[in-house]
Coordinates of C-alpha atoms in Angstrom, one line a residue:
Chain A
X1 CA -37.0 -10.4 -42.0
X2 CA -38.6 -11.5 -38.9
X3 CA -39.3 -9.5 -35.7
X4 CA -36.5 -11.1 -33.8
X5 CA -34.0 -10.0 -36.4
X6 CA -35.3 -6.4 -36.2
X7 CA -35.0 -6.3 -32.5
X8 CA -31.4 -7.5 -32.8
X9 CA -30.5 -4.9 -35.2
X10 CA -29.4 -2.1 -32.8
X11 CA -28.0 -4.5 -30.3
X12 CA -25.6 -5.9 -32.9
X13 CA -23.8 -2.6 -33.2
X14 CA -23.1 -2.3 -29.5
X15 CA -20.1 -3.9 -27.8
X16 CA -20.8 -5.6 -24.5
X17 CA -18.0 -6.4 -22.1
X18 CA -19.8 -9.1 -20.3
X19 CA -22.9 -11.3 -20.5
X20 CA -24.8 -9.6 -17.6
X21 CA -24.4 -6.2 -19.3
X22 CA -25.9 -7.7 -22.5
X23 CA -28.7 -9.5 -20.8
X24 CA -29.7 -6.4 -18.7
X25 CA -29.7 -4.2 -21.8
X26 CA -32.0 -6.7 -23.6
X27 CA -34.4 -6.8 -20.6
X28 CA -34.4 -3.0 -20.1
X29 CA -34.8 -2.3 -23.7
X30 CA -38.2 -3.9 -23.5
X31 CA -38.9 -2.1 -20.2
X32 CA -39.2 -5.4 -18.4
X33 CA -38.6 -6.2 -14.8
X34 CA -36.1 -8.9 -14.0
X35 CA -37.8 -12.2 -13.6
X36 CA -37.9 -15.6 -15.2
X37 CA -40.5 -14.6 -17.7
X38 CA -38.6 -11.6 -19.0
X39 CA -35.4 -13.6 -19.1
X40 CA -37.0 -16.3 -21.1
X41 CA -38.5 -13.8 -23.5
X42 CA -35.1 -12.2 -24.3
X43 CA -33.3 -15.6 -24.7
X44 CA -33.7 -15.6 -28.5
X45 CA -32.1 -12.2 -28.8
X46 CA -29.3 -13.2 -26.5
X47 CA -28.6 -16.3 -28.4
X48 CA -28.6 -14.4 -31.7
X49 CA -26.0 -12.0 -30.3
X50 CA -23.8 -14.7 -29.0
X51 CA -24.1 -16.6 -32.2
X52 CA -22.9 -13.5 -34.1
X53 CA -20.1 -13.1 -31.7
X54 CA -19.0 -16.6 -32.3
X55 CA -19.2 -16.2 -36.0
X56 CA -16.9 -13.2 -35.8
X57 CA -14.6 -15.0 -33.4
X58 CA -14.8 -12.2 -30.9
X59 CA -12.8 -12.5 -27.7
X60 CA -14.5 -13.6 -24.5
X61 CA -17.3 -15.3 -26.3
X62 CA -17.0 -18.3 -23.9
X63 CA -18.2 -16.0 -21.1
X64 CA -21.4 -15.3 -23.0
X65 CA -21.9 -19.0 -23.9
X66 CA -21.8 -20.1 -20.3
X67 CA -24.7 -17.8 -19.4
X68 CA -26.5 -18.8 -22.6
X69 CA -26.7 -22.3 -21.2
X70 CA -28.5 -21.1 -18.1
X71 CA -30.8 -19.0 -20.2
X72 CA -31.7 -21.9 -22.5
X73 CA -32.5 -24.1 -19.5
X74 CA -34.7 -21.3 -18.1
X75 CA -36.5 -20.9 -21.4
X76 CA -36.8 -24.7 -21.9
X77 CA -38.3 -25.0 -18.5
X78 CA -40.7 -22.2 -19.0
X79 CA -42.0 -23.7 -22.3
X80 CA -41.8 -27.3 -21.2
X81 CA -42.7 -27.3 -17.5
X82 CA -42.4 -31.1 -17.3
X83 CA -38.7 -30.8 -18.1
X84 CA -36.8 -31.9 -15.0
X85 CA -33.9 -29.9 -13.9
X86 CA -31.2 -30.8 -11.4
X87 CA -30.9 -28.8 -8.2
X88 CA -27.7 -27.2 -9.5
X89 CA -29.5 -26.1 -12.6
X90 CA -32.5 -24.7 -10.6
X91 CA -30.0 -22.8 -8.5
X92 CA -28.1 -21.4 -11.5
X93 CA -31.4 -20.1 -12.8
X94 CA -32.3 -18.5 -9.5
X95 CA -28.8 -17.1 -9.2
X96 CA -29.0 -15.5 -12.6
X97 CA -32.0 -13.4 -11.6
X98 CA -30.2 -12.3 -8.4
X99 CA -26.9 -11.6 -10.1
X100 CA -28.7 -9.5 -12.7
X101 CA -30.6 -7.5 -10.0
X102 CA -27.4 -6.8 -8.1
X103 CA -25.5 -6.0 -11.2
X104 CA -28.3 -3.6 -12.1
X105 CA -27.9 -1.6 -8.9
X106 CA -24.2 -1.1 -9.4
X107 CA -24.6 -0.4 -13.1
X108 CA -27.1 2.4 -12.3
X109 CA -24.7 3.7 -9.6
X110 CA -21.9 3.7 -12.2
X111 CA -23.9 5.8 -14.6
X112 CA -24.2 8.6 -12.0
X113 CA -20.5 8.3 -11.2
X114 CA -19.6 8.6 -14.8
X115 CA -21.5 11.8 -15.1
X116 CA -20.1 13.2 -11.9
X117 CA -16.5 12.2 -12.4
X118 CA -14.2 15.2 -13.0
X119 CA -17.0 17.7 -12.9
X120 CA -16.2 19.3 -9.6
X121 CA -12.6 18.8 -8.6
X122 CA -11.3 19.3 -5.1
X123 CA -7.7 20.3 -5.3
X124 CA -4.7 19.3 -3.2
X125 CA -1.7 21.7 -3.1
X126 CA 0.8 21.6 -5.9
X127 CA 4.2 20.1 -4.9
X128 CA 6.4 22.7 -3.5
X129 CA 10.1 21.7 -3.5
X130 CA 11.8 22.5 -0.1
X131 CA 13.5 25.9 -0.1
X132 CA 16.9 24.6 1.1
X133 CA 17.8 21.3 -0.5
X134 CA 17.8 18.4 2.1
X135 CA 19.5 15.1 1.9
X136 CA 17.8 12.6 4.2
X137 CA 18.8 9.0 3.3
X138 CA 17.5 6.2 5.6
X139 CA 18.5 2.6 6.4
X140 CA 16.8 1.5 3.1
X141 CA 19.2 3.6 1.0
X142 CA 21.8 0.9 0.3
X143 CA 22.6 -0.9 -2.9
X144 CA 21.6 -4.3 -1.3
X145 CA 18.2 -3.1 -0.2
X146 CA 17.5 -1.4 -3.5
X147 CA 18.7 -4.4 -5.4
X148 CA 16.3 -6.6 -3.5
X149 CA 13.5 -4.0 -4.0
X150 CA 14.0 -3.9 -7.8
X151 CA 14.0 -7.7 -7.8
X152 CA 10.6 -7.6 -6.1
X153 CA 9.4 -5.1 -8.7
X154 CA 10.5 -7.3 -11.6
X155 CA 8.8 -10.4 -10.1
X156 CA 5.6 -8.4 -9.7
X157 CA 5.5 -7.1 -13.2
X158 CA 2.1 -8.1 -14.6
X159 CA 1.8 -10.7 -17.3
X160 CA 1.1 -8.8 -20.5
X161 CA -1.7 -11.1 -21.6
X162 CA -3.9 -9.5 -18.9
X163 CA -5.5 -7.3 -21.5
X164 CA -8.1 -9.3 -23.3
X165 CA -7.2 -9.1 -26.9
X166 CA -6.3 -12.5 -28.1
X167 CA -9.0 -13.8 -30.4
X168 CA -9.5 -17.3 -29.2
X169 CA -12.3 -19.7 -30.0
X170 CA -14.6 -20.3 -27.0
X171 CA -13.9 -23.6 -25.2
X172 CA -17.4 -24.7 -25.7
X173 CA -19.4 -23.5 -28.7
X174 CA -23.1 -22.7 -28.8
X175 CA -23.7 -25.7 -31.0
X176 CA -22.2 -28.1 -28.5
X177 CA -24.2 -26.6 -25.7
X178 CA -27.4 -26.8 -27.6
X179 CA -26.6 -30.4 -28.7
X180 CA -26.3 -31.4 -25.1
X181 CA -29.5 -29.7 -24.0
X182 CA -31.3 -31.1 -27.0
X183 CA -30.2 -34.5 -26.2
X184 CA -31.4 -34.2 -22.6
X185 CA -34.8 -33.0 -23.8
X186 CA -35.0 -35.7 -26.3
X187 CA -34.4 -38.2 -23.6
X188 CA -36.9 -36.7 -21.3
X189 CA -39.6 -35.9 -23.8
X190 CA -38.9 -38.7 -26.2
X191 CA -39.3 -36.4 -29.1
X192 CA -37.6 -36.3 -32.4
X193 CA -35.9 -33.0 -32.7
X194 CA -33.0 -34.7 -34.4
X195 CA -35.1 -35.2 -37.5
X196 CA -35.6 -31.5 -37.8
X197 CA -32.0 -30.8 -37.1
X198 CA -31.0 -32.9 -40.0
X199 CA -32.6 -30.4 -42.3
X200 CA -30.5 -27.5 -41.2
X201 CA -26.7 -27.3 -41.5
X202 CA -25.7 -23.8 -40.5
X203 CA -25.0 -23.5 -36.8
X204 CA -27.2 -20.4 -36.5
X205 CA -30.0 -22.4 -37.9
X206 CA -29.6 -25.1 -35.4
X207 CA -29.7 -22.5 -32.6
X208 CA -32.8 -20.6 -33.8
X209 CA -34.3 -23.9 -35.0
X210 CA -34.2 -25.2 -31.5
X211 CA -35.7 -22.1 -30.0
X212 CA -38.3 -22.2 -32.7
X213 CA -39.4 -25.7 -31.7
X214 CA -39.6 -24.7 -28.1
X215 CA -41.9 -21.8 -29.2
X216 CA -44.0 -24.1 -31.4
X217 CA -44.5 -26.5 -28.6
X218 CA -45.7 -23.7 -26.4
X219 CA -48.0 -22.2 -29.0
X220 CA -49.5 -25.5 -29.8
X221 CA -48.6 -25.4 -33.4
X222 CA -47.2 -28.8 -33.1
X223 CA -49.2 -31.9 -33.5
X224 CA -48.3 -34.3 -30.8
X225 CA -49.6 -37.8 -31.4
X226 CA -48.9 -40.7 -29.2
X227 CA -48.8 -43.6 -31.5
X228 CA -49.1 -46.1 -28.8
X229 CA -48.6 -46.2 -25.1
X230 CA -45.0 -47.2 -25.3
X231 CA -44.0 -45.5 -28.5
X232 CA -42.0 -42.3 -28.9
X233 CA -43.9 -39.1 -29.0
X234 CA -43.6 -37.8 -32.5
X235 CA -43.6 -34.1 -33.3
X236 CA -44.9 -32.9 -36.6
X237 CA -44.1 -29.5 -37.6
X238 CA -45.9 -27.6 -40.3
X239 CA -43.0 -26.1 -42.2
X240 CA -44.9 -22.9 -42.9
X241 CA -45.4 -22.4 -39.2
X242 CA -41.7 -22.3 -38.4
X243 CA -40.5 -18.8 -37.9
X244 CA -37.7 -18.0 -40.3
X245 CA -35.0 -16.3 -38.2
X246 CA -32.3 -15.9 -40.8
Chain B
X1 CA -18.2 33.9 -1.6
X2 CA -16.0 36.7 -0.6
X3 CA -12.6 37.5 -2.2
X4 CA -10.9 36.2 0.9
X5 CA -12.1 32.7 0.1
X6 CA -10.6 32.8 -3.4
X7 CA -7.3 34.2 -2.1
X8 CA -7.2 31.4 0.5
X9 CA -7.9 28.7 -2.1
X10 CA -5.3 30.0 -4.5
X11 CA -2.5 30.3 -1.9
X12 CA -3.3 26.9 -0.6
X13 CA -3.1 25.4 -4.0
X14 CA 0.1 27.1 -5.1
X15 CA 1.8 26.3 -1.7
X16 CA 4.5 28.9 -2.3
X17 CA 4.7 32.7 -1.8
X18 CA 2.7 34.4 -4.5
X19 CA 3.2 38.0 -5.8
X20 CA 0.2 40.1 -4.9
X21 CA 0.1 41.2 -8.5
X22 CA -0.2 37.6 -9.6
X23 CA -3.0 37.0 -7.1
X24 CA -4.9 40.1 -8.4
X25 CA -4.4 38.8 -12.0
X26 CA -5.6 35.3 -11.2
X27 CA -8.7 36.7 -9.5
X28 CA -9.3 39.3 -12.2
X29 CA -9.4 42.2 -9.7
X30 CA -7.4 45.3 -8.8
X31 CA -4.5 45.2 -6.3
X32 CA -6.5 47.4 -3.8
X33 CA -9.3 44.8 -3.9
X34 CA -6.8 42.1 -3.0
X35 CA -5.8 44.2 0.1
X36 CA -9.4 44.2 1.3
X37 CA -9.6 40.4 0.7
X38 CA -6.4 39.9 2.6
X39 CA -7.7 41.8 5.6
X40 CA -10.9 39.7 5.7
X41 CA -8.8 36.5 5.3
X42 CA -6.5 37.4 8.1
X43 CA -9.5 38.1 10.4
X44 CA -11.2 34.8 9.5
X45 CA -8.1 32.6 9.8
X46 CA -7.4 33.9 13.3
X47 CA -8.9 30.9 15.1
X48 CA -7.4 28.2 13.0
X49 CA -4.0 26.6 12.3
X50 CA -3.1 28.8 9.3
X51 CA -2.0 32.4 9.0
X52 CA -1.5 34.7 6.1
X53 CA 2.1 35.7 5.8
X54 CA 2.4 39.1 4.0
X55 CA 5.4 40.9 2.7
X56 CA 5.4 44.1 0.7
X57 CA 4.6 42.3 -2.5
X58 CA 3.9 38.6 -1.6
X59 CA 1.3 36.5 0.1
X60 CA 1.7 33.0 1.5
X61 CA -0.3 30.6 3.7
X62 CA 1.8 29.3 6.6
X63 CA 1.1 27.5 9.9
X64 CA 0.4 29.7 13.0
X65 CA 3.4 30.6 15.2
X66 CA 1.6 29.0 18.1
X67 CA 2.1 25.7 16.3
X68 CA 5.8 26.1 15.6
X69 CA 6.9 23.8 18.5
X70 CA 4.5 21.1 17.3
X71 CA 5.5 21.5 13.7
X72 CA 9.2 21.1 14.5
X73 CA 8.4 17.8 16.2
X74 CA 6.5 16.7 13.1
X75 CA 9.5 17.6 10.9
X76 CA 11.9 15.6 13.1
X77 CA 9.6 12.6 13.1
X78 CA 9.5 12.8 9.3
X79 CA 13.3 12.7 9.1
X80 CA 13.4 9.7 11.5
X81 CA 10.8 7.8 9.5
X82 CA 12.0 5.6 6.6
X83 CA 10.8 5.7 3.0
X84 CA 9.0 2.4 3.4
X85 CA 8.7 -0.6 1.1
X86 CA 6.9 1.3 -1.6
X87 CA 9.5 4.1 -1.3
X88 CA 12.4 1.6 -1.7
X89 CA 10.7 0.1 -4.8
X90 CA 10.2 3.4 -6.4
X91 CA 13.7 4.5 -5.6
X92 CA 15.1 1.3 -7.0
X93 CA 13.2 1.8 -10.2
X94 CA 14.6 5.3 -10.5
X95 CA 18.1 4.1 -9.7
X96 CA 18.1 1.3 -12.3
X97 CA 15.9 2.7 -14.9
X98 CA 16.2 6.5 -14.5
X99 CA 15.7 9.0 -15.9
X100 CA 12.2 7.8 -15.9
X101 CA 8.8 9.5 -16.0
X102 CA 6.1 9.1 -13.4
X103 CA 3.9 7.4 -16.0
X104 CA 6.6 4.8 -16.6
X105 CA 7.1 4.3 -12.9
X106 CA 3.4 3.9 -12.3
X107 CA 3.1 1.4 -15.1
X108 CA 6.0 -0.7 -13.8
X109 CA 4.7 -0.7 -10.2
X110 CA 1.0 -1.0 -11.2
X111 CA 0.0 1.7 -8.8
X112 CA 0.1 5.5 -8.6
X113 CA 3.4 6.8 -7.3
X114 CA 2.8 10.6 -7.1
X115 CA 2.7 10.8 -3.3
X116 CA 5.8 8.6 -2.9
X117 CA 7.7 10.7 -5.5
X118 CA 6.9 13.8 -3.5
X119 CA 8.4 12.2 -0.4
X120 CA 11.5 11.1 -2.2
X121 CA 11.9 14.6 -3.6
X122 CA 11.5 16.3 -0.2
X123 CA 14.2 14.0 1.2
X124 CA 16.6 14.9 -1.6
X125 CA 16.9 11.3 -2.7
X126 CA 15.7 12.0 -6.3
X127 CA 15.7 14.9 -8.7
X128 CA 13.2 15.9 -11.4
X129 CA 13.9 17.5 -14.7
X130 CA 11.6 18.4 -17.6
X131 CA 11.4 15.7 -20.3
X132 CA 12.5 16.4 -23.8
X133 CA 8.9 15.9 -25.1
X134 CA 7.8 18.4 -22.5
X135 CA 5.2 16.1 -21.0
X136 CA 5.8 16.2 -17.2
X137 CA 9.0 15.3 -15.5
X138 CA 11.7 12.7 -15.6
X139 CA 13.1 11.5 -12.3
X140 CA 16.7 10.5 -11.5
X141 CA 18.6 9.6 -8.4
X142 CA 20.2 12.7 -6.8
X143 CA 24.0 13.0 -6.9
X144 CA 24.3 12.9 -3.0
X145 CA 22.4 9.6 -3.0
X146 CA 24.6 8.1 -5.7
X147 CA 27.6 9.1 -3.6
X148 CA 25.9 7.7 -0.5
X149 CA 25.3 4.4 -2.3
X150 CA 28.9 4.4 -3.6
X151 CA 27.7 4.0 -7.1
X152 CA 30.0 5.5 -9.8
X153 CA 28.7 3.7 -12.8
X154 CA 25.1 2.4 -13.1
X155 CA 26.4 -0.5 -15.1
X156 CA 28.1 -1.8 -12.0
X157 CA 24.8 -2.1 -10.1
X158 CA 24.1 -5.8 -9.3
X159 CA 22.2 -7.6 -12.1
X160 CA 22.0 -4.3 -14.0
X161 CA 21.8 -5.8 -17.5
X162 CA 19.3 -8.5 -16.6
X163 CA 17.0 -6.2 -14.7
X164 CA 17.0 -3.5 -17.4
X165 CA 16.3 -6.2 -20.0
X166 CA 13.3 -7.3 -18.1
X167 CA 11.9 -3.8 -17.5
X168 CA 12.4 -3.0 -21.2
X169 CA 10.7 -6.2 -22.3
X170 CA 7.7 -5.2 -20.1
X171 CA 7.5 -1.7 -21.3
X172 CA 7.7 -2.7 -25.0
X173 CA 4.9 -5.2 -24.4
X174 CA 2.8 -2.5 -22.7
X175 CA 3.3 -0.1 -25.6
X176 CA 2.4 -2.7 -28.1
X177 CA -0.9 -3.2 -26.2
X178 CA -2.0 0.4 -26.3
Chain C
X1 CA -5.8 25.2 21.3
X2 CA -8.2 22.5 20.3
X3 CA -7.1 19.2 18.6
X4 CA -8.8 20.4 15.4
X5 CA -6.1 23.1 15.1
X6 CA -3.3 20.6 15.4
X7 CA -4.9 18.3 12.9
X8 CA -5.3 21.2 10.5
X9 CA -1.7 22.3 10.9
X10 CA -0.4 18.8 10.4
X11 CA -2.5 18.1 7.3
X12 CA -1.6 21.5 5.8
X13 CA 2.1 20.8 6.4
X14 CA 1.9 17.3 4.8
X15 CA -0.3 18.4 1.9
X16 CA -1.0 14.8 0.9
X17 CA -3.5 12.3 2.4
X18 CA -2.4 11.1 5.9
X19 CA -3.5 7.9 7.5
X20 CA -5.8 8.6 10.5
X21 CA -3.5 6.3 12.6
X22 CA -0.5 8.4 11.7
X23 CA -2.4 11.6 12.6
X24 CA -3.3 10.0 16.0
X25 CA 0.4 9.0 16.5
X26 CA 1.7 12.5 15.6
X27 CA -0.7 14.1 18.0
X28 CA -0.1 11.5 20.7
X29 CA -3.8 10.8 21.1
X30 CA -6.2 7.9 20.5
X31 CA -8.0 7.4 17.2
X32 CA -11.4 8.2 18.8
X33 CA -10.0 11.6 19.9
X34 CA -8.9 12.3 16.3
X35 CA -12.6 11.7 15.2
X36 CA -13.8 14.3 17.6
X37 CA -11.1 16.8 16.4
X38 CA -12.1 16.0 12.8
X39 CA -15.7 16.8 13.5
X40 CA -14.7 20.1 15.0
X41 CA -12.4 20.9 12.2
X42 CA -15.0 20.2 9.5
X43 CA -17.5 22.5 11.3
X44 CA -14.9 25.3 11.5
X45 CA -13.6 25.0 7.9
X46 CA -17.1 25.3 6.6
X47 CA -17.0 29.1 5.7
X48 CA -13.5 29.1 4.1
X49 CA -11.7 27.8 1.1
X50 CA -10.6 24.5 2.5
X51 CA -12.4 21.3 3.3
X52 CA -11.4 18.1 5.1
X53 CA -11.5 15.1 2.8
X54 CA -12.1 11.8 4.6
X55 CA -11.9 8.2 3.5
X56 CA -12.2 5.2 5.8
X57 CA -8.7 5.6 7.0
X58 CA -7.2 8.9 5.6
X59 CA -7.6 12.6 6.1
X60 CA -6.5 15.4 3.7
X61 CA -7.1 19.1 3.2
X62 CA -8.4 20.1 -0.2
X63 CA -10.1 23.1 -1.8
X64 CA -13.9 23.5 -1.4
X65 CA -16.2 22.2 -4.2
X66 CA -17.5 25.8 -4.6
X67 CA -14.0 26.8 -5.8
X68 CA -13.7 24.1 -8.4
X69 CA -14.6 26.3 -11.3
X70 CA -12.1 29.0 -10.3
X71 CA -9.4 26.5 -9.5
X72 CA -9.8 24.8 -12.9
X73 CA -8.8 28.1 -14.5
X74 CA -5.8 28.4 -12.2
X75 CA -4.4 24.9 -12.6
X76 CA -2.5 23.6 -15.6
X77 CA -2.8 19.9 -15.4
X78 CA -5.2 18.3 -17.8
X79 CA -7.8 16.3 -15.9
X80 CA -8.7 13.1 -17.5
X81 CA -12.4 13.2 -16.9
X82 CA -13.3 9.9 -18.5
X83 CA -13.5 6.6 -16.7
X84 CA -15.5 4.5 -19.1
X85 CA -18.3 2.1 -18.4
X86 CA -16.1 -0.7 -17.0
X87 CA -14.2 1.8 -14.8
X88 CA -17.4 3.3 -13.5
X89 CA -18.9 0.0 -12.6
X90 CA -15.8 -1.1 -10.9
X91 CA -15.6 2.1 -8.9
X92 CA -19.2 1.8 -8.0
X93 CA -18.7 -1.6 -6.5
X94 CA -15.6 -0.4 -4.6
X95 CA -17.5 2.7 -3.3
X96 CA -20.5 0.9 -2.1
X97 CA -19.0 -2.4 -1.0
X98 CA -15.3 -1.7 -0.5
X99 CA -12.9 -2.9 0.7
X100 CA -13.7 -5.6 -1.8
X101 CA -11.6 -8.3 -3.5
X102 CA -11.1 -8.8 -7.2
X103 CA -13.0 -12.1 -7.0
X104 CA -16.1 -10.3 -5.6
X105 CA -15.9 -7.6 -8.3
X106 CA -15.5 -10.2 -11.0
X107 CA -18.5 -12.1 -9.7
X108 CA -20.7 -9.0 -9.6
X109 CA -19.7 -7.8 -13.0
X110 CA -19.6 -11.2 -14.6
X111 CA -16.3 -10.4 -16.3
X112 CA -12.6 -10.4 -15.4
X113 CA -11.7 -7.0 -13.9
X114 CA -7.9 -7.3 -13.5
X115 CA -7.1 -5.0 -16.4
X116 CA -9.5 -2.3 -15.3
X117 CA -8.3 -2.6 -11.6
X118 CA -4.7 -2.1 -12.7
X119 CA -5.8 0.9 -14.7
X120 CA -7.6 2.5 -11.8
X121 CA -4.7 1.8 -9.4
X122 CA -2.2 3.4 -11.8
X123 CA -4.5 6.5 -11.9
X124 CA -4.6 6.5 -8.1
X125 CA -8.4 6.3 -8.0
X126 CA -8.4 3.2 -5.9
X127 CA -6.1 1.7 -3.3
X128 CA -5.2 -1.8 -2.5
X129 CA -4.4 -3.5 0.7
X130 CA -3.7 -7.1 1.7
X131 CA -6.8 -8.9 2.8
X132 CA -7.1 -10.1 6.4
X133 CA -7.2 -13.7 5.2
X134 CA -3.9 -13.0 3.4
X135 CA -5.2 -14.2 0.0
X136 CA -4.6 -11.4 -2.5
X137 CA -5.7 -7.8 -2.2
X138 CA -8.8 -5.8 -1.2
X139 CA -9.6 -2.6 -3.1
X140 CA -10.9 0.6 -1.5
X141 CA -11.7 4.2 -2.2
X142 CA -8.7 6.6 -2.5
X143 CA -8.6 10.3 -1.6
X144 CA -8.0 11.2 -5.3
X145 CA -11.2 9.4 -6.3
X146 CA -13.2 11.6 -3.9
X147 CA -11.3 14.7 -5.2
X148 CA -12.5 13.8 -8.7
X149 CA -16.1 13.2 -7.6
X150 CA -16.2 16.5 -5.8
X151 CA -17.2 15.2 -2.4
X152 CA -15.3 15.2 0.8
X153 CA -16.6 11.8 1.9
X154 CA -18.4 9.1 -0.1
X155 CA -21.5 9.4 2.0
X156 CA -22.0 12.9 0.4
X157 CA -22.5 11.4 -3.1
X158 CA -25.9 12.5 -4.3
X159 CA -27.4 9.0 -4.6
X160 CA -25.3 7.3 -1.8
X161 CA -28.3 6.7 0.5
X162 CA -30.6 5.5 -2.3
X163 CA -28.1 3.0 -3.7
X164 CA -27.3 1.8 -0.2
X165 CA -31.0 1.3 0.4
X166 CA -31.3 -0.7 -2.8
X167 CA -28.4 -2.9 -1.8
X168 CA -29.9 -3.5 1.6
X169 CA -33.3 -4.3 0.2
X170 CA -31.6 -6.8 -2.2
X171 CA -29.8 -8.5 0.6
X172 CA -32.9 -8.7 2.8
X173 CA -34.8 -10.3 -0.1
X174 CA -32.0 -12.8 -0.6
X175 CA -32.0 -13.8 3.0
X176 CA -35.7 -14.2 3.1
X177 CA -35.4 -16.7 0.2
X178 CA -32.9 -18.9 2.0

């Protein structure tokens, strides 16, 4: 059992409606402020949660995966500053912090609303039927008008699939996303992550394996040797140094 | 807060004449105490739009006689006004689908209908009756409106079967969800 | 008699929320004059059982918050006091940012809010109106929402000013960046 798994333990039992809610919870749980450093540091936990969601085929996983992509970019950039990001990607990272800050304001306001709702009611009068029965039809009280009105009502009936309940596979999986990112980093850094990837088969292992490599690079546990000026940079990982996340 | 404030709130909420004994009971006080509160309330209301109408054994909040001319005008305007698009939609649902509860109407329209139902009730276009299950009311079109519309059999309403099928399909789907 | 008395009489008679525009029309005055009357009425009501509940575009007479405990014992309806996390977040966005479109709400919450919006509409806690641009609806605070929160206007919410400050600070920071 590693520390990362322990941290995830209580998160797992909670249900999060959306990715911002989950991310904010992870940041606040560590009493962090919202910035790129804190977001990078909770990326592992976020990925773990989404990975579990995907495994259980929970609805709305795709929402969480989309944000996971941004988080991974952010984390990759923080660990490998030489990684070049497109302008769009830089923006999506900046936006994420802003969105989370704005969401935090409303989420806090919501907590107070929830406590206050229904506690002190202001009452309007009960309905008092008129003493003498009236009958006041108007120009709308014809079969034609009411037929048209019910037609409008039927057209406006909401589609029943509005409530999110169908268990669908996300359109893009975490593995696909990580594959793409890994490919890019390989291209840019000319490293050989793929060699490591071959050793792991479970998708969860790919995910955490990738994160682990990023960590190892950062921590200097990786031997980088440039074999010659034009050769690939090879990464050697001491197996004992790889955190075991699963 | 004085007893007058409680009496005022209670009468405002009930909106119909209340027995003094019932007022005393709701406040948990004696009848004589109600009388003291009533005197205080009358004195306080004096500058506003409301008055306390008192009979031997009842109390009711009403608008001041000074406003009676204005209130008559308001009532006339109300009669002249029409029920509006939302009113027509609600009435149509009650015509085709009635007897139907407020919850069912709200679910079909996707918005709360309670104020609209009040207006349709006041205008005598619909009626309400207690539901079998006891939870709230069921609404139906009033007999005078049926007559006004010239509808003798609901089945003869245009598109009756098709519309009812669609409403039923929707309601079944809603129930399956919850 | 002052305009405040007419407004009070009118709202008492209607018993449900009235559009400010309809109040102005019934009184034959301009909207600004209604505002002056509203201020006078609020001041006068202050010692009694009733309060004037105000949203951006409606007025309604309701019982004072001080009476809520007593009224709770008098009334029969079961109040559903739960709105849930998703409901509360959506209401917060509508309270502090409304009128607001579903797209804006979705973007702030990072999830699709159509189901929760429908639920809040059916409960009467929010209102929808067509947007100026004509594309879809904008959602705003309803009188029943304020009734449930125990305030006669949203500005009276305990942390209204604080949250508004935070939102302003956020927007200032954003503008400084760009």
